[in-house]
CSV table of C-alpha atoms (C1' of nucleotides) in Angstrom, one decimal:
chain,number,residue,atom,x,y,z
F,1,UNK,CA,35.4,-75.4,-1.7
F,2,UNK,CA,35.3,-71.9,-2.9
F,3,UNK,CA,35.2,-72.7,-6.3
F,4,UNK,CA,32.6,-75.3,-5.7
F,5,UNK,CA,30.5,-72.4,-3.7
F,6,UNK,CA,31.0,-69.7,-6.2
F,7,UNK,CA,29.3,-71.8,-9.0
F,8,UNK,CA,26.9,-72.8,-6.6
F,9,UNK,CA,26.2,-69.2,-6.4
F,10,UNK,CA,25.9,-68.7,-9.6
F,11,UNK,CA,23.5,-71.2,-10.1
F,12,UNK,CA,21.5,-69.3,-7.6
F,13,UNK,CA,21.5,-65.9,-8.5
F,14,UNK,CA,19.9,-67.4,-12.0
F,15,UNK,CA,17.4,-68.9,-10.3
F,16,UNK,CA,18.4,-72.4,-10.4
F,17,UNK,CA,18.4,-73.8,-7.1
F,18,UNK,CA,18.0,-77.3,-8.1
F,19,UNK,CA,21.2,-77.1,-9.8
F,20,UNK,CA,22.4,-75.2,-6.9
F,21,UNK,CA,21.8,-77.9,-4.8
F,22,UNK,CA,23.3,-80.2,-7.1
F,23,UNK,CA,26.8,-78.6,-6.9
F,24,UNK,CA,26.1,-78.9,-3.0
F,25,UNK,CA,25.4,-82.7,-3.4
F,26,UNK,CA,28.7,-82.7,-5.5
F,27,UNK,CA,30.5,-81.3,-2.4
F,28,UNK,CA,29.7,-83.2,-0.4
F,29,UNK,CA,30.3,-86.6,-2.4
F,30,UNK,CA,34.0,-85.5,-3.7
F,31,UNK,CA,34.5,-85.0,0.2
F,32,UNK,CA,34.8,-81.0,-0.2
F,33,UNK,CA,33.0,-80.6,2.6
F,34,UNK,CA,30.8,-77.7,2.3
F,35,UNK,CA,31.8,-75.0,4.9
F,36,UNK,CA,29.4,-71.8,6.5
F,37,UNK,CA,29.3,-69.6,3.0
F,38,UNK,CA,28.5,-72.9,0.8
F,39,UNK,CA,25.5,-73.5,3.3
F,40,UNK,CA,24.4,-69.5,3.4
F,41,UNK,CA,24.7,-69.3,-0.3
F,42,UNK,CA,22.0,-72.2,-0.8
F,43,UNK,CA,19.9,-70.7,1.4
F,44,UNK,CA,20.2,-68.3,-0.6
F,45,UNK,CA,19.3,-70.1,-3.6
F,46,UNK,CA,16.4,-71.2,-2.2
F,47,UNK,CA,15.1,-68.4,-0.7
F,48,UNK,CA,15.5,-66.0,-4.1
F,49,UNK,CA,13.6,-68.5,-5.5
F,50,UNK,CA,10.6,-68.4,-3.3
F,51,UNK,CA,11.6,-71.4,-1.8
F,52,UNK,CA,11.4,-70.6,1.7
F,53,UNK,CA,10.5,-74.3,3.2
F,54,UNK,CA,13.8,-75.9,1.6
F,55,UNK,CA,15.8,-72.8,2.8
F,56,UNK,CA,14.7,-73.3,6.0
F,57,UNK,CA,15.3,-77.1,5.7
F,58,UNK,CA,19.3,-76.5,4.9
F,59,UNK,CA,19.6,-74.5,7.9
F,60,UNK,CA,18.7,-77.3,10.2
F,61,UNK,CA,21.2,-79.6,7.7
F,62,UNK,CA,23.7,-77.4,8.2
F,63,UNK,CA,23.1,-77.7,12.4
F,64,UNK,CA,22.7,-81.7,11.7
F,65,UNK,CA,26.0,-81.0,9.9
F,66,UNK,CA,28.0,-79.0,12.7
F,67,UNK,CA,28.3,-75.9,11.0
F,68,UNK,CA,26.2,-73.0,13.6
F,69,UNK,CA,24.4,-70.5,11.5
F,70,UNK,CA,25.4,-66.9,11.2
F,71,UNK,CA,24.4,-63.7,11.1
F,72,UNK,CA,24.1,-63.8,6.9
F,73,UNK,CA,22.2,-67.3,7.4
F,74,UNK,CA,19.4,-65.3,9.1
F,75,UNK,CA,19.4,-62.5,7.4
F,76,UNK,CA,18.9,-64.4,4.5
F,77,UNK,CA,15.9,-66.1,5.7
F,78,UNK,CA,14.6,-62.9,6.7
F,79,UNK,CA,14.7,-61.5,3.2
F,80,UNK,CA,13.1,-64.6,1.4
F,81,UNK,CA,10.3,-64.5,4.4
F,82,UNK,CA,9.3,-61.0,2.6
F,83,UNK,CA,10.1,-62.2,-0.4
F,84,UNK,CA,7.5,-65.2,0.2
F,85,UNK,CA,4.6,-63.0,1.6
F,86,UNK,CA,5.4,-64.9,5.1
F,87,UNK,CA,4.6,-62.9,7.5
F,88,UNK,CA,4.7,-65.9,10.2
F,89,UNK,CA,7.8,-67.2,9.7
F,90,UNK,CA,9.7,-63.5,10.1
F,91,UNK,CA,8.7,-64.1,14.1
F,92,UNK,CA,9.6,-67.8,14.2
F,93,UNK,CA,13.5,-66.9,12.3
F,94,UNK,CA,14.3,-63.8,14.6
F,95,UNK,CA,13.3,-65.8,17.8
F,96,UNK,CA,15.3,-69.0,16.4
F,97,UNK,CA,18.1,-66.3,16.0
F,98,UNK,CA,17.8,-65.2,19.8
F,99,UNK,CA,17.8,-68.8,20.9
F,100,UNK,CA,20.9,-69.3,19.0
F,101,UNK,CA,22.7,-66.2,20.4
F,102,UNK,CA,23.2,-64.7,17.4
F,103,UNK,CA,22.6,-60.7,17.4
F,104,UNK,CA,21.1,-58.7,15.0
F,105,UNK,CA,23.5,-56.6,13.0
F,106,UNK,CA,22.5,-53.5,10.5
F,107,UNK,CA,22.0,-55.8,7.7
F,108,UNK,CA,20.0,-58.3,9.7
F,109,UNK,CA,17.9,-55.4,11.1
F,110,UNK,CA,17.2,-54.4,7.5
F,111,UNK,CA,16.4,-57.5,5.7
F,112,UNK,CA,13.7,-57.8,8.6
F,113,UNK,CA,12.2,-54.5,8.9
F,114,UNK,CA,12.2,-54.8,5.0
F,115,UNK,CA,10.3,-57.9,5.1
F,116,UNK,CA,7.7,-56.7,7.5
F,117,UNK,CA,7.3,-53.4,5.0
F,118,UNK,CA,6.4,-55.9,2.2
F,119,UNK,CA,3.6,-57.8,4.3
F,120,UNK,CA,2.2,-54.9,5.2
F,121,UNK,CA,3.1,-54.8,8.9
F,122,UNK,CA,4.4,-51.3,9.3
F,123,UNK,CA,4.0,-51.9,13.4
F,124,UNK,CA,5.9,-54.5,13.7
F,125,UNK,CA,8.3,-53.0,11.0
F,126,UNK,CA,8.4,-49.9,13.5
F,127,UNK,CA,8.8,-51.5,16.6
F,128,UNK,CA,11.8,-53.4,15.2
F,129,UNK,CA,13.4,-50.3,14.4
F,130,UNK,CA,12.9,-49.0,17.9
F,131,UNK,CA,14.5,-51.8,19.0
F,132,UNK,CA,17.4,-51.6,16.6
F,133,UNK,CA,17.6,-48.2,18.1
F,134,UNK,CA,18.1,-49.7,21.7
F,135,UNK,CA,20.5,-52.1,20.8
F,136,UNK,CA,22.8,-49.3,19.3
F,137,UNK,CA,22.7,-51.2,15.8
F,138,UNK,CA,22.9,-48.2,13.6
F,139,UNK,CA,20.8,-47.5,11.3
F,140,UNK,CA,22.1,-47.1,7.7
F,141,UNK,CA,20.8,-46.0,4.4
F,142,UNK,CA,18.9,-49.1,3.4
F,143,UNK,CA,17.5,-48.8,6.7
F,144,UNK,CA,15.9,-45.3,6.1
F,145,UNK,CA,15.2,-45.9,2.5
F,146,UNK,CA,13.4,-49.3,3.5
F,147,UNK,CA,11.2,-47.0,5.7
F,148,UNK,CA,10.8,-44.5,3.5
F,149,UNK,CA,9.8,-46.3,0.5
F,150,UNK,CA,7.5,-48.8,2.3
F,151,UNK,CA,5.5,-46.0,3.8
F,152,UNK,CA,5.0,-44.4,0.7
F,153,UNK,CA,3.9,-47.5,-0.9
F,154,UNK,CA,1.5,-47.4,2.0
F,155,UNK,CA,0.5,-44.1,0.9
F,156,UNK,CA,1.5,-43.0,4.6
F,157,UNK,CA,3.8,-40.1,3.4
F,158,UNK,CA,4.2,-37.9,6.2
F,159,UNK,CA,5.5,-41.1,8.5
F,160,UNK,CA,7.5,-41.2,5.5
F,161,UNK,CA,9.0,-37.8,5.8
F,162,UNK,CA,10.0,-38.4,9.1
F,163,UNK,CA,11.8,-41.1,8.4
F,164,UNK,CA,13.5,-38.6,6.3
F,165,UNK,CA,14.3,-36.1,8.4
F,166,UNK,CA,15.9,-38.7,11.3
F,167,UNK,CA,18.0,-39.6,8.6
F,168,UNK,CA,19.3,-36.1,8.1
F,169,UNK,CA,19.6,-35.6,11.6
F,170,UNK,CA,21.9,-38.9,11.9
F,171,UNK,CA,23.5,-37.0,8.8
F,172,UNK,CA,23.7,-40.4,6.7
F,173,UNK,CA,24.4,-39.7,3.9
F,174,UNK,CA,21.5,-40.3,0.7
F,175,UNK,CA,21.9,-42.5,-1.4
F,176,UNK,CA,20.7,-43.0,-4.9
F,177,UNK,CA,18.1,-45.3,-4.2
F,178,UNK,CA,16.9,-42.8,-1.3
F,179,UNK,CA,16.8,-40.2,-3.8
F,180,UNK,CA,15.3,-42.5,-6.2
F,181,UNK,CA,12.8,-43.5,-4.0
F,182,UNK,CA,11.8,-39.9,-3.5
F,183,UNK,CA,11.4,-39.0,-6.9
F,184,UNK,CA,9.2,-42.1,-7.4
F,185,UNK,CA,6.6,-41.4,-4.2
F,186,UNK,CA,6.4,-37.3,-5.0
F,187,UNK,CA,5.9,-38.3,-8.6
F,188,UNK,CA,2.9,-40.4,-7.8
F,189,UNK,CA,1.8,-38.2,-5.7
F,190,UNK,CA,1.6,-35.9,-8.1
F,191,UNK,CA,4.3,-33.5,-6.8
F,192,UNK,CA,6.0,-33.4,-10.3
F,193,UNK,CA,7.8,-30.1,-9.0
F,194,UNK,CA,9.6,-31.5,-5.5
F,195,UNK,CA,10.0,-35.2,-7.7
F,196,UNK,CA,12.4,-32.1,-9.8
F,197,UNK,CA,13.6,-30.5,-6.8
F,198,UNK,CA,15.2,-33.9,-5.3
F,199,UNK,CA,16.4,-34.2,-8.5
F,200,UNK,CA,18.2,-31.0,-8.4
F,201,UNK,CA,19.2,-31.5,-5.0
F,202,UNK,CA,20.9,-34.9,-5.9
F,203,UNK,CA,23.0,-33.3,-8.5
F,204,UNK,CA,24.2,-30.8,-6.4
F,205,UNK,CA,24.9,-32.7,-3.4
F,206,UNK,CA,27.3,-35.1,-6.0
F,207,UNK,CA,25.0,-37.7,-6.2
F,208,UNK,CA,25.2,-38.7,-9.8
F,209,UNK,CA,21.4,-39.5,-11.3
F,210,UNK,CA,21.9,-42.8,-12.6
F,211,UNK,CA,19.5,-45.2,-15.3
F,212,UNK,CA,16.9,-45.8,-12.8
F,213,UNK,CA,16.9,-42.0,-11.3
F,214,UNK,CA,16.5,-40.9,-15.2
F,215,UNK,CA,13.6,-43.3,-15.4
F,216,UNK,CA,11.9,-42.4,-12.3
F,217,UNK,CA,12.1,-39.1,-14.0
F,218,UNK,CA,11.0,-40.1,-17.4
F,219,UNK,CA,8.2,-41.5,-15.4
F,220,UNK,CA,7.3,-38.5,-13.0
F,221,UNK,CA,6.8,-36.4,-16.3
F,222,UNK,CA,4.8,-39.6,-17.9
F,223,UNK,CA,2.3,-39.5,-15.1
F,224,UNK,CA,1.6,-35.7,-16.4
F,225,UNK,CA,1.0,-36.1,-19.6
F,226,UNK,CA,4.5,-33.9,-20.6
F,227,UNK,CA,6.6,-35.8,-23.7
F,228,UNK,CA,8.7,-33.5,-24.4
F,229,UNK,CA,10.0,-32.6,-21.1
F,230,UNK,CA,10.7,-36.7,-20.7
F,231,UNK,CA,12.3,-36.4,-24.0
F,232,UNK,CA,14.5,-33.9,-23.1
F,233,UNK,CA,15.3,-35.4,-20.1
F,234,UNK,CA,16.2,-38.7,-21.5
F,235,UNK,CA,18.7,-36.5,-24.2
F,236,UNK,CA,20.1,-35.2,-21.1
F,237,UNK,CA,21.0,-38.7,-19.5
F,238,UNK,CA,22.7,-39.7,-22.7
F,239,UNK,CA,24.6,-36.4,-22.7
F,240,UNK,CA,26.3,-37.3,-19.0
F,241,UNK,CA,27.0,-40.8,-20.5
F,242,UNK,CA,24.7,-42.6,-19.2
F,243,UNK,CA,23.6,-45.7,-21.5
F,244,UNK,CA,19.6,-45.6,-21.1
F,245,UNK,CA,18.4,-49.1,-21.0
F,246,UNK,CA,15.6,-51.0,-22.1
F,247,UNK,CA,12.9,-50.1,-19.3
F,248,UNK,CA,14.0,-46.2,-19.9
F,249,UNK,CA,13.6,-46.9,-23.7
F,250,UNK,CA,10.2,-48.3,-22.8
F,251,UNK,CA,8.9,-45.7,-20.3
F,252,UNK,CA,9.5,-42.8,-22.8
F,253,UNK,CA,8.5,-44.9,-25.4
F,254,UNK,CA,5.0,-45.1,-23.6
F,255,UNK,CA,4.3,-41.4,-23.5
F,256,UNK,CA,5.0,-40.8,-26.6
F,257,UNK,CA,3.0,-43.0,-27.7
F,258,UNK,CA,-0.2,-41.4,-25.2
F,259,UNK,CA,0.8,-38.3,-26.9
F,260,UNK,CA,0.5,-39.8,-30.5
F,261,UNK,CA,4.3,-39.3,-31.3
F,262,UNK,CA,4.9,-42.8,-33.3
F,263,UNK,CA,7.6,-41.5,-35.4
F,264,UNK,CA,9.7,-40.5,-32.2
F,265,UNK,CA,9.0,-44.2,-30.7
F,266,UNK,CA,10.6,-45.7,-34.1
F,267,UNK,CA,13.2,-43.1,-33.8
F,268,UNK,CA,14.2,-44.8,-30.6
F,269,UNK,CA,13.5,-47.9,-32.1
F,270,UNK,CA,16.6,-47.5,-34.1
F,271,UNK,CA,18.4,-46.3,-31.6
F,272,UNK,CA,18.3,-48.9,-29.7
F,273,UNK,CA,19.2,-51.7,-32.4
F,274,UNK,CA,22.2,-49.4,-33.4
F,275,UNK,CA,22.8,-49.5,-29.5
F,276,UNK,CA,22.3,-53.1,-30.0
F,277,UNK,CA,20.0,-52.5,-26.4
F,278,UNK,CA,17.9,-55.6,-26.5
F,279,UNK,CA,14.3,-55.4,-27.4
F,280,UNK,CA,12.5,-56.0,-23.9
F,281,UNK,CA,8.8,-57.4,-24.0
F,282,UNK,CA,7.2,-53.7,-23.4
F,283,UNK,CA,9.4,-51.7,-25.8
F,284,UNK,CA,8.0,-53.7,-28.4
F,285,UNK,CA,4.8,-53.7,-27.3
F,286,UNK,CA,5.4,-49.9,-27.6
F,287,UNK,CA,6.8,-50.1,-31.4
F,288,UNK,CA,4.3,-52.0,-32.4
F,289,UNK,CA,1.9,-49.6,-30.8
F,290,UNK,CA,3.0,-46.9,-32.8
F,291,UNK,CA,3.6,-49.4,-36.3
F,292,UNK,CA,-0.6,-49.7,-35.6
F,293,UNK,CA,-0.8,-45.7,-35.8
F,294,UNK,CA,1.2,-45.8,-38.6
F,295,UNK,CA,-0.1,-48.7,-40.2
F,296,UNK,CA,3.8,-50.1,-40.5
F,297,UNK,CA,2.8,-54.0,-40.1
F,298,UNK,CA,6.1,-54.3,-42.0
F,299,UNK,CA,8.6,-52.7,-38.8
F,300,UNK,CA,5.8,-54.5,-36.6
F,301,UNK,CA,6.5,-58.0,-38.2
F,302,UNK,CA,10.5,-57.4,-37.8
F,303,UNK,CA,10.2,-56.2,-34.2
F,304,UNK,CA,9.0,-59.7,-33.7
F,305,UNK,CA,11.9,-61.8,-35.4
F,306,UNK,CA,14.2,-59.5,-33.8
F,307,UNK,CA,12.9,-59.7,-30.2
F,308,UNK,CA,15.4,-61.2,-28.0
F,309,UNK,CA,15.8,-65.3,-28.5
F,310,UNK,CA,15.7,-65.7,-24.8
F,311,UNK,CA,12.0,-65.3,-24.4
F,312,UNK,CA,11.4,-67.2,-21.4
F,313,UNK,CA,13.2,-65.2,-18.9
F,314,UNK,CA,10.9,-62.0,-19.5
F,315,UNK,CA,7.2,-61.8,-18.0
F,316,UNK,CA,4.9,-64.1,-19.8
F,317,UNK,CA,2.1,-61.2,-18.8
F,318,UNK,CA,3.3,-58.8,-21.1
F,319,UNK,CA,4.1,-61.5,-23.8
F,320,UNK,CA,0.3,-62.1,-23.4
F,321,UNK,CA,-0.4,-59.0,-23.6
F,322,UNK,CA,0.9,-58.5,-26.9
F,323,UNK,CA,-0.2,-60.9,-28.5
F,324,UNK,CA,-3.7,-59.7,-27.7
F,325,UNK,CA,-2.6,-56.6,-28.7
F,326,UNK,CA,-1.8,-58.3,-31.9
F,327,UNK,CA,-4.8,-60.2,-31.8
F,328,UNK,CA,-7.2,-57.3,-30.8
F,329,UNK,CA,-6.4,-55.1,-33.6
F,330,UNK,CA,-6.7,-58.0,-36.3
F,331,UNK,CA,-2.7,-59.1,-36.8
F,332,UNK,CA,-3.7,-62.5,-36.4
F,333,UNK,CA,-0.3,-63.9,-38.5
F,334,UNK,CA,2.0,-61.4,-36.8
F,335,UNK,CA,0.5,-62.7,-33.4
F,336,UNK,CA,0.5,-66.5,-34.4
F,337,UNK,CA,4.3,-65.5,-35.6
F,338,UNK,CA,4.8,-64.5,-31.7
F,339,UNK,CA,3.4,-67.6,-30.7
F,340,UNK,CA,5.6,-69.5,-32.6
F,341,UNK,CA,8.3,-67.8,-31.7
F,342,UNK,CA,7.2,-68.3,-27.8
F,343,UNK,CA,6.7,-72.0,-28.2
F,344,UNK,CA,10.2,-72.2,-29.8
F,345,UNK,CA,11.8,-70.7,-26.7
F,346,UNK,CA,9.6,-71.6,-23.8
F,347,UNK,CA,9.6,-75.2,-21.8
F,348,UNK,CA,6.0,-74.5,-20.7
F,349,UNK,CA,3.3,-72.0,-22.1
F,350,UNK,CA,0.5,-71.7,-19.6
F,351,UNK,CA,-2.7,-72.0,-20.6
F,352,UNK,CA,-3.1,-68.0,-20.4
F,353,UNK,CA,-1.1,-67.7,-23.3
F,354,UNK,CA,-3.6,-69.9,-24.8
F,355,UNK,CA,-6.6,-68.6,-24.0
F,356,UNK,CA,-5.3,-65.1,-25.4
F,357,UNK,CA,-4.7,-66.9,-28.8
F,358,UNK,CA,-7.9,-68.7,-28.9
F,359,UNK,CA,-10.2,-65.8,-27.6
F,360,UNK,CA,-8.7,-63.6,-30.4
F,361,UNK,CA,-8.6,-66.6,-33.1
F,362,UNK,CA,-12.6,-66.8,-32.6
F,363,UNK,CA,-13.0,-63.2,-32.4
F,364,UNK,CA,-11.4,-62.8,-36.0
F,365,UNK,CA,-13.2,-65.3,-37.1
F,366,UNK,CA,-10.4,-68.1,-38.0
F,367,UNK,CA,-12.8,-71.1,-36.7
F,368,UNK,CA,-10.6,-73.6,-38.0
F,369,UNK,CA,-7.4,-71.9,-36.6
F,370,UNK,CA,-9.2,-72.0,-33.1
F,371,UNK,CA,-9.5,-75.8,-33.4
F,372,UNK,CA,-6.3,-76.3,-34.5
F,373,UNK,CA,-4.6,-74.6,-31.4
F,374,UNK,CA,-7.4,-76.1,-29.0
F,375,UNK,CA,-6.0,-79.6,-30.5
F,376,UNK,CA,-2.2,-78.0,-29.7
F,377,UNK,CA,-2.7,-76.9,-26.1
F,378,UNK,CA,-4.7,-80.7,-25.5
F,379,UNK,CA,-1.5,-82.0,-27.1
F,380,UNK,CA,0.6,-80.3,-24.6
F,381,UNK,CA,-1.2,-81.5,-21.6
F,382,UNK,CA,-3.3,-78.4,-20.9
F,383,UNK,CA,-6.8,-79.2,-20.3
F,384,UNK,CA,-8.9,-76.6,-21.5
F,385,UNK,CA,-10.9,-74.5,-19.0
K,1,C,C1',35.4,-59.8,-5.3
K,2,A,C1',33.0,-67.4,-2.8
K,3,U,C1',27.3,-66.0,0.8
K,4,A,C1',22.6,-61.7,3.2
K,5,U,C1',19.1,-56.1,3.1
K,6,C,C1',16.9,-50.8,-0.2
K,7,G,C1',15.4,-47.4,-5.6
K,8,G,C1',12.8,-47.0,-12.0
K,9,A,C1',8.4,-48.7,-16.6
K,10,G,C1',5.0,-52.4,-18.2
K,11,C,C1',0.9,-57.0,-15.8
K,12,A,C1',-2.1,-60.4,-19.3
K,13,C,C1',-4.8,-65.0,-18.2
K,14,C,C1',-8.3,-66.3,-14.1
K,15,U,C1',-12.1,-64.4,-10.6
RNA sequence: CAUAUCGGAGCACCU
């Protein structure tokens, strides 16, 4: 059964829960029956997935089944409820929790609270809280930093800083997401000097700065125009060890490129292929950026066969994005070269990715080009718009 | 360490 469960798991933190389901199915034929984790972790499957009707559908199966629901089965419907932009269905899981006895623990309390914070119901979100407060549930760091963050999403960032201060008067601990989180809100708010002084703070306070702290750095000194001092800050992350990865390659990448540095972004180009740091959708959206400064359609073609094979699993925005890019500044073979490459490695391309080719295919003037595709995308059962 | 909650860049198409 635990073998059975941890594939099943597997299957769903790759966002497969069809096949997740079928290892369930499996179980339960080969008389392993299923016990509380296999149930919680399909839920889980579903639920990652956006799937929040079937997730909801195996906790009643697991009930028809005999197996009572726990604490993680709810919690895990409360995450996919934010996840799903359901604000509803938070209410209906936390008062089918109460009528199933089952209390609320910190984890529970978060994944809720969290959920509200991403619909946008900050009361409700608060009153929870209160009431985790009353039920002497403590509050934890994920707590705090789910408060804090989602206010300053809101742009409410003096709620936010009291949420911060309650947390130092608990004395819990911050952690690096807290800290990261700070860095991000005061960056945007264009506090580039406290985003540092957090910064400082977590150093000192043995909090080690990790990949995403460097790049919420990297990004604070984005938002102000200042290359070098995100270049000099990305040097320092490599001198402490840490291996930047592809979304800090990108994000310096980006300034330097709004600061008209090309050569730097192929310099980091390199590094990252001697890193053998695999070329993400916006890092080479950046190098080709630069190639069309430096007029290096040469690098710009072999970014593109070196991209990673695995196109699919990366945002099909960006990859349209490019290739009008491509398109826009008259690279029409290097963008149909994309596009082949796209169709090779994708089961569906939507009919945006479509419309990007054929708008730029007209707007270059490649009239029979522009028929040709139209006849491809027909062929592929995409009706034209 | 078989299952649940928080932090970083980029977002096209469509309207």
């Amino acid at each position: 059964v635990v073998s059975y469960t941890s594939l099943l798991n597997a299957y769903g933190r790759s966002a497969k829960p069809e096949k997740a389901r079928e290892i369930f199915d499996m179980m339960k034929r080969n008389s392993r029956k299923p016990n509380r984790v296999s149930y919680n972790a399909l839920i889980d499957a579903y639920g990652s997935a956006g799937m929040l009707t079937e997730a909801v559908e195996v906790l009643r199966e697991m009930e028809r089944d005999g197996i009572q629901p726990d604490i993680v089965s709810i919690s895990t419907l409360l995450a996919a409820c934010g996840r799903c932009d359901q604000i509803v269905k938070i209410d209906g899981i936390l008062s089918a929790a109460k009528s199933r006895g089952i209390q609320l623990n910190t984890v529970g309390y978060n994944s809720a609270i969290g959920s509200y914070m991403s619909v946008g119901e900050y009361d409700k979100a608060l009153r929870l809280y209160r009431s985790m407060r009353e039920s002497n549930v403590k509050p934890d760091s994920v707590t705090f930093n789910v408060l804090i963050s989602g206010y300053c999403k809101a742009g409410k960032y003096s709620e936010s800083l009291k949420f911060l201060d309650e947390m130092m008067d608990l004395q819990i601990p911050l952690s690096k997401e807290v800290y990261s989180s700070l860095i991000c809100s005061y960056s945007k708010q264009g506090q580039l000097t406290e985003a540092e002084s957090i910064f400082n703070c977590m150093r000192e306070s043995g909090c080690y700065p990790d990949v995403v702290t460097y790049t919420a750095m990297i990004h604070a000194y984005s938002l102000t125009e200042n290359w070098k001092r995100a270049w000099d800050i990305f040097q320092d992350m490599e001198g402490n060890g840490i291996q930047p990865d592809p979304i800090a390659f990108s994000s310096l990448m980006e300034v330097l490129n709004r600061a008209c540095q090309p050569e730097k972004v192929l310099q980091l180009a390199e590094l990252m292929r001697e890193k053998h740091i695999p070329l993400n959708s916006s890092a080479a959206y950046e190098i080709i950026s630069s190639c069309s400064m430096l007029r290096d359609w040469k690098t710009a073609s072999q970014v593109i066969e070196h991209m990673e094979p695995s196109l699919s699993s990366i945002s099909v925005g960006i990859l349209n994005q490019l290739l009008h890019f491509l398109g826009k500044t008259g690279k029409i073979e290097i963008m149909m070269k994309l596009f082949f490459k796209i169709l090779a490695s994708c089961s569906n391309v939507s009919r945006a990715t479509y419309s990007v080719l054929l708008k730029n295919l007209l707007a270059a003037g490649k009239w029979r080009k522009y028929i040709e595709v139209l006849q491809w995308m027909e062929d592929a059962g995409i009706q034209p718009s």
